[in-house]
Amino acid sequence: MRWRSRKDPATTEYATALEQLGSADLDIRLGGIESLGRLMAGSRRDRRAVIDALSIFVRHRAPRSQATPGSGSAHALPPEQPTGAPRPAADVEAAMTVLNRRPARIATYRFSLRHTNLAGLELPPSPRNTTAGGLAGVDLTGADLTRARLDGVRLSEARLAGANLGGATLIGASLYQSDLSDALLEGANLTRAGLGEVSLARAWLDGADLTGAYLGSTDLTDASLAGAVLAGATLDEAFLARADLDGTDLMKVRLLTPQQLAMARLTETTKLDPKLAKHPLVIARRAACQAGLTAQERRPGGGQVGWNDGLYG
């Protein structure tokens, strides 16, 4: 193993940057973040350490709750991000911008931003080349990302279960194979977003704009899409069991089958292309939903009604 010299410039710069992150002066902290960004771009051996330092910094400075951070925190400064603030503090946003520029070679290295308060965060799009990893694989479980602007950000394989993205914009964002189960996405703009193989089970997408989005093989079990717009979206093999499509705009949706719709909750206000709307399975399912025949109701003889009973015969 090759050991670093104590005079290694990268080692010195890293140590200095860590000291700067703990400064009470905002400009000094921003300088430390900038130094760490240079290290991540230019020093392969320091990349994981830089990611760890910045993620700890963000978790400490912007916790979703104002509970006292754990004893393992690397910084003594108190959190600056109050609950409900319109945007994160400047140093928090700067740290997130550096993390979003991660090289693809280290994109498989997972880091945690669980339960952080990043409401109103604005990030530039992840660079569209093979050398950029963006925020792929980040753990944002339970994070507050309300009103965040994440257009074009790479969030594939990210963990966003239970996160709040209400009113967020993710136009053209890449979320392939991410976990958005139980997430709040009410009113979010997901136009042209890549949502293939994503878990949106029990997610709240009321009023969301998914125009032109890709949702191939996406799990929408028990999701609420009331009033959402999916015009021109692709839903090949998407799973819609008990998904609430009340008032949902499904006009010109691609690769959506009657069999998929026969699993969902349809109402008279669900907007469908005429060909789909006239299919016997869809007509039967819509009638069943209108009559209140759900999986919780019983048959006249006392048996349980399944959500797909009588719809495929």
mmCIF file of C-alpha atoms in Angstrom:
data_model
loop_
_atom_site.group_PDB
_atom_site.id
_atom_site.type_symbol
_atom_site.label_atom_id
_atom_site.label_comp_id
_atom_site.label_asym_id
_atom_site.label_seq_id
_atom_site.Cartn_x
_atom_site.Cartn_y
_atom_site.Cartn_z
ATOM 1 C CA MET A 1 0.000 0.000 0.000
ATOM 2 C CA ARG A 2 1.232 3.451 -0.861
ATOM 3 C CA TRP A 3 1.007 5.814 2.114
ATOM 4 C CA ARG A 4 0.589 9.519 1.611
ATOM 5 C CA SER A 5 3.268 11.898 2.661
ATOM 6 C CA ARG A 6 2.274 14.338 5.352
ATOM 7 C CA LYS A 7 3.191 17.034 2.877
ATOM 8 C CA ASP A 8 0.812 15.690 0.241
ATOM 9 C CA PRO A 9 -0.952 18.830 -1.090
ATOM 10 C CA ALA A 10 -4.271 16.981 -1.388
ATOM 11 C CA THR A 11 -4.093 15.859 2.247
ATOM 12 C CA THR A 12 -3.308 19.390 3.375
ATOM 13 C CA GLU A 13 -6.112 20.894 1.281
ATOM 14 C CA TYR A 14 -8.606 18.343 2.593
ATOM 15 C CA ALA A 15 -7.709 19.027 6.234
ATOM 16 C CA THR A 16 -7.891 22.765 5.677
ATOM 17 C CA ALA A 17 -11.271 22.455 3.965
ATOM 18 C CA LEU A 18 -12.676 20.477 6.897
ATOM 19 C CA GLU A 19 -11.553 23.209 9.272
ATOM 20 C CA GLN A 20 -13.234 25.796 7.065
ATOM 21 C CA LEU A 21 -16.534 23.882 7.147
ATOM 22 C CA GLY A 22 -16.631 24.464 10.911
ATOM 23 C CA SER A 23 -16.092 28.208 10.664
ATOM 24 C CA ALA A 24 -18.719 30.658 11.919
ATOM 25 C CA ASP A 25 -18.097 32.774 8.798
ATOM 26 C CA LEU A 26 -20.259 31.886 5.779
ATOM 27 C CA ASP A 27 -17.650 32.957 3.236
ATOM 28 C CA ILE A 28 -15.034 30.727 4.854
ATOM 29 C CA ARG A 29 -17.424 27.772 4.823
ATOM 30 C CA LEU A 30 -18.177 28.411 1.153
ATOM 31 C CA GLY A 31 -14.438 28.468 0.491
ATOM 32 C CA GLY A 32 -14.079 25.085 2.171
ATOM 33 C CA ILE A 33 -16.887 23.640 0.059
ATOM 34 C CA GLU A 34 -15.243 25.013 -3.089
ATOM 35 C CA SER A 35 -11.952 23.380 -2.086
ATOM 36 C CA LEU A 36 -13.675 20.051 -1.543
ATOM 37 C CA GLY A 37 -15.270 20.382 -4.978
ATOM 38 C CA ARG A 38 -11.830 20.803 -6.545
ATOM 39 C CA LEU A 39 -10.542 17.779 -4.654
ATOM 40 C CA MET A 40 -13.419 15.607 -5.803
ATOM 41 C CA ALA A 41 -12.781 16.604 -9.409
ATOM 42 C CA GLY A 42 -9.010 16.200 -9.292
ATOM 43 C CA SER A 43 -8.126 13.608 -6.663
ATOM 44 C CA ARG A 44 -9.575 10.117 -7.074
ATOM 45 C CA ARG A 45 -8.397 8.917 -3.691
ATOM 46 C CA ASP A 46 -10.154 11.775 -1.890
ATOM 47 C CA ARG A 47 -13.545 11.467 -3.559
ATOM 48 C CA ARG A 48 -15.223 9.235 -1.000
ATOM 49 C CA ALA A 49 -13.887 11.310 1.860
ATOM 50 C CA VAL A 50 -15.189 14.480 0.198
ATOM 51 C CA ILE A 51 -18.642 12.961 -0.313
ATOM 52 C CA ASP A 52 -18.745 11.811 3.302
ATOM 53 C CA ALA A 53 -17.694 15.223 4.600
ATOM 54 C CA LEU A 54 -20.241 17.108 2.517
ATOM 55 C CA SER A 55 -23.111 14.744 3.294
ATOM 56 C CA ILE A 56 -22.392 14.982 7.037
ATOM 57 C CA PHE A 57 -22.264 18.769 6.664
ATOM 58 C CA VAL A 58 -25.673 18.883 4.946
ATOM 59 C CA ARG A 59 -27.296 16.478 7.419
ATOM 60 C CA HIS A 60 -26.073 18.557 10.336
ATOM 61 C CA ARG A 61 -26.843 21.975 8.878
ATOM 62 C CA ALA A 62 -30.256 21.127 7.437
ATOM 63 C CA PRO A 63 -32.031 18.504 9.537
ATOM 64 C CA ARG A 64 -35.716 18.079 8.802
ATOM 65 C CA SER A 65 -36.464 18.278 12.515
ATOM 66 C CA GLN A 66 -34.741 20.631 14.886
ATOM 67 C CA ALA A 67 -33.748 17.812 17.206
ATOM 68 C CA THR A 68 -30.166 17.940 18.409
ATOM 69 C CA PRO A 69 -27.889 16.117 15.939
ATOM 70 C CA GLY A 70 -26.256 12.883 17.047
ATOM 71 C CA SER A 71 -23.016 12.853 18.945
ATOM 72 C CA GLY A 72 -21.167 11.651 15.858
ATOM 73 C CA SER A 73 -21.517 15.010 14.074
ATOM 74 C CA ALA A 74 -18.315 16.396 12.589
ATOM 75 C CA HIS A 75 -19.267 20.048 13.108
ATOM 76 C CA ALA A 76 -20.047 21.993 16.241
ATOM 77 C CA LEU A 77 -22.090 24.735 14.554
ATOM 78 C CA PRO A 78 -25.852 24.644 15.205
ATOM 79 C CA PRO A 79 -28.219 23.983 12.291
ATOM 80 C CA GLU A 80 -29.084 27.147 10.361
ATOM 81 C CA GLN A 81 -31.996 25.895 8.261
ATOM 82 C CA PRO A 82 -35.305 26.673 10.020
ATOM 83 C CA THR A 83 -38.353 24.581 9.254
ATOM 84 C CA GLY A 84 -40.395 26.166 6.458
ATOM 85 C CA ALA A 85 -37.563 28.348 5.109
ATOM 86 C CA PRO A 86 -38.037 29.222 1.413
ATOM 87 C CA ARG A 87 -34.595 27.891 0.427
ATOM 88 C CA PRO A 88 -31.695 26.139 2.094
ATOM 89 C CA ALA A 89 -28.822 28.187 3.483
ATOM 90 C CA ALA A 90 -26.256 29.223 0.873
ATOM 91 C CA ASP A 91 -23.598 26.813 2.168
ATOM 92 C CA VAL A 92 -26.042 23.890 2.183
ATOM 93 C CA GLU A 93 -27.029 24.595 -1.419
ATOM 94 C CA ALA A 94 -23.364 24.948 -2.394
ATOM 95 C CA ALA A 95 -22.579 21.560 -0.835
ATOM 96 C CA MET A 96 -25.492 19.971 -2.675
ATOM 97 C CA THR A 97 -24.261 21.476 -5.950
ATOM 98 C CA VAL A 98 -20.840 19.885 -5.443
ATOM 99 C CA LEU A 99 -22.428 16.518 -4.613
ATOM 100 C CA ASN A 100 -24.490 16.783 -7.803
ATOM 101 C CA ARG A 101 -21.224 17.009 -9.773
ATOM 102 C CA ARG A 102 -19.937 13.646 -8.546
ATOM 103 C CA PRO A 103 -17.942 11.773 -11.180
ATOM 104 C CA ALA A 104 -19.695 8.702 -12.580
ATOM 105 C CA ARG A 105 -16.816 6.491 -11.419
ATOM 106 C CA ILE A 106 -17.971 6.963 -7.850
ATOM 107 C CA ALA A 107 -21.700 7.081 -8.561
ATOM 108 C CA THR A 108 -22.098 3.647 -6.973
ATOM 109 C CA TYR A 109 -20.814 5.006 -3.657
ATOM 110 C CA ARG A 110 -23.916 5.547 -1.545
ATOM 111 C CA PHE A 111 -24.300 8.480 0.799
ATOM 112 C CA SER A 112 -27.078 9.528 3.128
ATOM 113 C CA LEU A 113 -29.108 12.726 3.323
ATOM 114 C CA ARG A 114 -31.966 11.094 5.209
ATOM 115 C CA HIS A 115 -34.515 13.333 6.905
ATOM 116 C CA THR A 116 -32.901 16.555 5.733
ATOM 117 C CA ASN A 117 -34.709 19.845 5.190
ATOM 118 C CA LEU A 118 -33.938 20.829 1.596
ATOM 119 C CA ALA A 119 -37.165 22.656 0.839
ATOM 120 C CA GLY A 120 -36.717 25.055 -2.074
ATOM 121 C CA LEU A 121 -33.364 23.554 -3.100
ATOM 122 C CA GLU A 122 -32.277 24.616 -6.591
ATOM 123 C CA LEU A 123 -29.730 22.529 -8.465
ATOM 124 C CA PRO A 124 -28.476 22.829 -12.042
ATOM 125 C CA PRO A 125 -29.115 19.821 -14.293
ATOM 126 C CA SER A 126 -26.648 16.971 -13.898
ATOM 127 C CA PRO A 127 -24.121 17.156 -16.755
ATOM 128 C CA ARG A 128 -25.378 15.054 -19.658
ATOM 129 C CA ASN A 129 -22.301 12.954 -20.206
ATOM 130 C CA THR A 130 -20.960 9.619 -19.062
ATOM 131 C CA THR A 131 -18.467 11.212 -16.664
ATOM 132 C CA ALA A 132 -21.129 12.674 -14.345
ATOM 133 C CA GLY A 133 -22.901 10.698 -11.612
ATOM 134 C CA GLY A 134 -25.209 13.395 -10.256
ATOM 135 C CA LEU A 135 -27.154 12.309 -7.173
ATOM 136 C CA ALA A 136 -27.621 8.735 -8.320
ATOM 137 C CA GLY A 137 -28.091 6.370 -5.390
ATOM 138 C CA VAL A 138 -28.458 9.097 -2.762
ATOM 139 C CA ASP A 139 -30.557 8.249 0.301
ATOM 140 C CA LEU A 140 -33.133 11.027 0.763
ATOM 141 C CA THR A 141 -35.584 8.955 2.769
ATOM 142 C CA GLY A 142 -38.044 11.235 4.556
ATOM 143 C CA ALA A 143 -36.377 14.402 3.254
ATOM 144 C CA ASP A 144 -38.288 17.659 2.754
ATOM 145 C CA LEU A 145 -37.860 18.717 -0.877
ATOM 146 C CA THR A 146 -41.016 20.782 -1.232
ATOM 147 C CA ARG A 147 -40.787 23.320 -4.048
ATOM 148 C CA ALA A 148 -37.303 22.060 -4.963
ATOM 149 C CA ARG A 149 -36.111 22.726 -8.509
ATOM 150 C CA LEU A 150 -34.371 19.581 -9.714
ATOM 151 C CA ASP A 151 -34.859 19.786 -13.463
ATOM 152 C CA GLY A 152 -32.551 17.384 -15.276
ATOM 153 C CA VAL A 153 -30.968 16.091 -12.069
ATOM 154 C CA ARG A 154 -29.808 12.470 -12.101
ATOM 155 C CA LEU A 155 -31.518 10.633 -9.220
ATOM 156 C CA SER A 156 -31.525 7.083 -10.546
ATOM 157 C CA GLU A 157 -31.616 4.389 -7.841
ATOM 158 C CA ALA A 158 -32.168 7.079 -5.217
ATOM 159 C CA ARG A 159 -34.068 6.348 -2.031
ATOM 160 C CA LEU A 160 -36.887 8.858 -1.627
ATOM 161 C CA ALA A 161 -39.369 6.801 0.354
ATOM 162 C CA GLY A 162 -41.617 9.064 2.391
ATOM 163 C CA ALA A 163 -39.954 12.204 1.020
ATOM 164 C CA ASN A 164 -42.009 15.352 0.495
ATOM 165 C CA LEU A 165 -41.660 16.686 -3.063
ATOM 166 C CA GLY A 166 -44.903 18.636 -3.110
ATOM 167 C CA GLY A 167 -44.745 21.382 -5.731
ATOM 168 C CA ALA A 168 -41.232 20.335 -6.794
ATOM 169 C CA THR A 169 -40.121 20.550 -10.416
ATOM 170 C CA LEU A 170 -38.242 17.580 -11.847
ATOM 171 C CA ILE A 171 -38.617 18.258 -15.564
ATOM 172 C CA GLY A 172 -36.507 15.750 -17.462
ATOM 173 C CA ALA A 173 -35.047 14.348 -14.250
ATOM 174 C CA SER A 174 -33.762 10.769 -14.279
ATOM 175 C CA LEU A 175 -35.268 8.668 -11.472
ATOM 176 C CA TYR A 176 -34.903 5.189 -12.936
ATOM 177 C CA GLN A 177 -35.231 2.387 -10.356
ATOM 178 C CA SER A 178 -35.680 4.871 -7.521
ATOM 179 C CA ASP A 179 -37.806 4.237 -4.453
ATOM 180 C CA LEU A 180 -40.556 6.850 -4.134
ATOM 181 C CA SER A 181 -42.942 4.702 -2.137
ATOM 182 C CA ASP A 182 -45.139 6.728 0.241
ATOM 183 C CA ALA A 183 -43.671 9.939 -1.195
ATOM 184 C CA LEU A 184 -45.693 13.152 -1.435
ATOM 185 C CA LEU A 185 -45.603 14.553 -4.980
ATOM 186 C CA GLU A 186 -48.795 16.592 -5.001
ATOM 187 C CA GLY A 187 -48.602 19.243 -7.708
ATOM 188 C CA ALA A 188 -45.075 18.211 -8.720
ATOM 189 C CA ASN A 189 -43.901 18.798 -12.285
ATOM 190 C CA LEU A 190 -42.447 15.551 -13.644
ATOM 191 C CA THR A 191 -42.763 16.423 -17.324
ATOM 192 C CA ARG A 192 -40.595 14.099 -19.428
ATOM 193 C CA ALA A 193 -39.089 12.581 -16.285
ATOM 194 C CA GLY A 194 -37.577 9.100 -16.465
ATOM 195 C CA LEU A 195 -39.545 7.001 -13.964
ATOM 196 C CA GLY A 196 -38.928 3.533 -15.338
ATOM 197 C CA GLU A 197 -38.967 0.666 -12.807
ATOM 198 C CA VAL A 198 -39.668 3.124 -9.992
ATOM 199 C CA SER A 199 -41.651 2.259 -6.876
ATOM 200 C CA LEU A 200 -44.451 4.787 -6.452
ATOM 201 C CA ALA A 201 -46.528 2.492 -4.269
ATOM 202 C CA ARG A 202 -48.866 4.513 -2.044
ATOM 203 C CA ALA A 203 -47.363 7.747 -3.380
ATOM 204 C CA TRP A 204 -49.492 10.883 -3.480
ATOM 205 C CA LEU A 205 -49.409 12.388 -6.985
ATOM 206 C CA ASP A 206 -52.646 14.380 -6.989
ATOM 207 C CA GLY A 207 -52.459 17.204 -9.508
ATOM 208 C CA ALA A 208 -48.956 16.221 -10.633
ATOM 209 C CA ASP A 209 -47.861 16.857 -14.224
ATOM 210 C CA LEU A 210 -46.388 13.713 -15.784
ATOM 211 C CA THR A 211 -46.803 14.805 -19.397
ATOM 212 C CA GLY A 212 -44.496 12.750 -21.607
ATOM 213 C CA ALA A 213 -42.948 10.946 -18.630
ATOM 214 C CA TYR A 214 -41.675 7.379 -18.946
ATOM 215 C CA LEU A 215 -43.214 4.984 -16.387
ATOM 216 C CA GLY A 216 -42.377 1.611 -17.895
ATOM 217 C CA SER A 217 -42.643 -1.222 -15.314
ATOM 218 C CA THR A 218 -43.338 1.336 -12.583
ATOM 219 C CA ASP A 219 -45.239 0.230 -9.479
ATOM 220 C CA LEU A 220 -48.211 2.526 -8.811
ATOM 221 C CA THR A 221 -49.999 0.197 -6.413
ATOM 222 C CA ASP A 222 -52.388 2.189 -4.187
ATOM 223 C CA ALA A 223 -50.970 5.451 -5.539
ATOM 224 C CA SER A 224 -53.238 8.481 -5.773
ATOM 225 C CA LEU A 225 -53.160 10.259 -9.140
ATOM 226 C CA ALA A 226 -56.400 12.207 -8.801
ATOM 227 C CA GLY A 227 -56.340 15.103 -11.233
ATOM 228 C CA ALA A 228 -52.853 14.240 -12.463
ATOM 229 C CA VAL A 229 -51.901 14.769 -16.114
ATOM 230 C CA LEU A 230 -50.219 11.854 -17.905
ATOM 231 C CA ALA A 231 -50.895 12.948 -21.471
ATOM 232 C CA GLY A 232 -48.321 11.372 -23.778
ATOM 233 C CA ALA A 233 -46.717 9.387 -20.966
ATOM 234 C CA THR A 234 -45.495 5.823 -21.514
ATOM 235 C CA LEU A 235 -46.889 3.183 -19.140
ATOM 236 C CA ASP A 236 -45.836 -0.131 -20.630
ATOM 237 C CA GLU A 237 -46.184 -2.842 -17.964
ATOM 238 C CA ALA A 238 -46.823 -0.257 -15.235
ATOM 239 C CA PHE A 239 -48.669 -1.815 -12.303
ATOM 240 C CA LEU A 240 -51.845 0.117 -11.428
ATOM 241 C CA ALA A 241 -53.459 -2.047 -8.762
ATOM 242 C CA ARG A 242 -55.963 0.132 -6.879
ATOM 243 C CA ALA A 243 -54.356 3.310 -8.213
ATOM 244 C CA ASP A 244 -56.779 6.218 -7.885
ATOM 245 C CA LEU A 245 -57.344 7.676 -11.371
ATOM 246 C CA ASP A 246 -60.214 9.983 -10.469
ATOM 247 C CA GLY A 247 -60.014 12.907 -12.889
ATOM 248 C CA THR A 248 -56.665 11.723 -14.237
ATOM 249 C CA ASP A 249 -55.790 12.754 -17.795
ATOM 250 C CA LEU A 250 -54.645 9.631 -19.654
ATOM 251 C CA MET A 251 -55.204 10.954 -23.167
ATOM 252 C CA LYS A 252 -52.666 9.781 -25.755
ATOM 253 C CA VAL A 253 -50.884 7.629 -23.174
ATOM 254 C CA ARG A 254 -48.568 5.116 -24.810
ATOM 255 C CA LEU A 255 -48.601 1.351 -24.306
ATOM 256 C CA LEU A 256 -51.419 1.400 -21.741
ATOM 257 C CA THR A 257 -53.633 -1.687 -21.924
ATOM 258 C CA PRO A 258 -57.205 -2.399 -20.797
ATOM 259 C CA GLN A 259 -55.792 -5.089 -18.506
ATOM 260 C CA GLN A 260 -53.773 -2.464 -16.652
ATOM 261 C CA LEU A 261 -56.772 -0.167 -16.311
ATOM 262 C CA ALA A 262 -58.884 -3.051 -15.054
ATOM 263 C CA MET A 263 -56.772 -3.011 -11.888
ATOM 264 C CA ALA A 264 -57.169 0.708 -11.170
ATOM 265 C CA ARG A 265 -59.892 2.864 -9.673
ATOM 266 C CA LEU A 266 -61.680 4.508 -12.594
ATOM 267 C CA THR A 267 -64.417 7.130 -12.466
ATOM 268 C CA GLU A 268 -66.491 9.004 -14.998
ATOM 269 C CA THR A 269 -63.939 11.821 -14.854
ATOM 270 C CA THR A 270 -60.974 9.593 -15.793
ATOM 271 C CA LYS A 271 -59.927 10.854 -19.235
ATOM 272 C CA LEU A 272 -59.177 8.037 -21.651
ATOM 273 C CA ASP A 273 -58.692 7.730 -25.385
ATOM 274 C CA PRO A 274 -61.969 6.542 -26.978
ATOM 275 C CA LYS A 275 -60.563 3.163 -27.961
ATOM 276 C CA LEU A 276 -59.591 2.363 -24.380
ATOM 277 C CA ALA A 277 -62.743 3.850 -22.912
ATOM 278 C CA LYS A 278 -64.898 1.539 -25.056
ATOM 279 C CA HIS A 279 -63.068 -1.666 -24.190
ATOM 280 C CA PRO A 280 -65.272 -4.152 -22.262
ATOM 281 C CA LEU A 281 -62.731 -4.539 -19.461
ATOM 282 C CA VAL A 282 -62.553 -0.809 -18.922
ATOM 283 C CA ILE A 283 -66.305 -0.392 -19.081
ATOM 284 C CA ALA A 284 -66.748 -3.185 -16.535
ATOM 285 C CA ARG A 285 -64.089 -1.795 -14.219
ATOM 286 C CA ARG A 286 -65.487 1.713 -14.375
ATOM 287 C CA ALA A 287 -68.964 0.394 -13.599
ATOM 288 C CA ALA A 288 -67.622 -1.663 -10.699
ATOM 289 C CA CYS A 289 -65.818 1.342 -9.236
ATOM 290 C CA GLN A 290 -68.887 3.493 -9.630
ATOM 291 C CA ALA A 291 -70.931 0.858 -7.816
ATOM 292 C CA GLY A 292 -68.393 0.795 -4.999
ATOM 293 C CA LEU A 293 -67.263 -2.789 -5.593
ATOM 294 C CA THR A 294 -63.892 -2.662 -3.864
ATOM 295 C CA ALA A 295 -61.740 -5.370 -2.387
ATOM 296 C CA GLN A 296 -63.150 -4.558 1.059
ATOM 297 C CA GLU A 297 -66.772 -5.252 0.209
ATOM 298 C CA ARG A 298 -68.462 -8.642 0.431
ATOM 299 C CA ARG A 299 -70.458 -10.666 -2.027
ATOM 300 C CA PRO A 300 -74.126 -11.346 -1.360
ATOM 301 C CA GLY A 301 -73.191 -14.841 -0.201
ATOM 302 C CA GLY A 302 -70.597 -13.533 2.230
ATOM 303 C CA GLY A 303 -67.474 -14.112 0.114
ATOM 304 C CA GLN A 304 -64.794 -11.516 -0.395
ATOM 305 C CA VAL A 305 -64.734 -9.517 -3.623
ATOM 306 C CA GLY A 306 -61.270 -9.270 -5.171
ATOM 307 C CA TRP A 307 -60.268 -6.116 -7.026
ATOM 308 C CA ASN A 308 -59.979 -8.102 -10.299
ATOM 309 C CA ASP A 309 -62.924 -10.485 -9.798
ATOM 310 C CA GLY A 310 -65.167 -10.659 -12.833
ATOM 311 C CA LEU A 311 -63.067 -8.324 -14.912
ATOM 312 C CA TYR A 312 -61.088 -10.823 -16.929
ATOM 313 C CA GLY A 313 -63.740 -13.396 -17.689
#
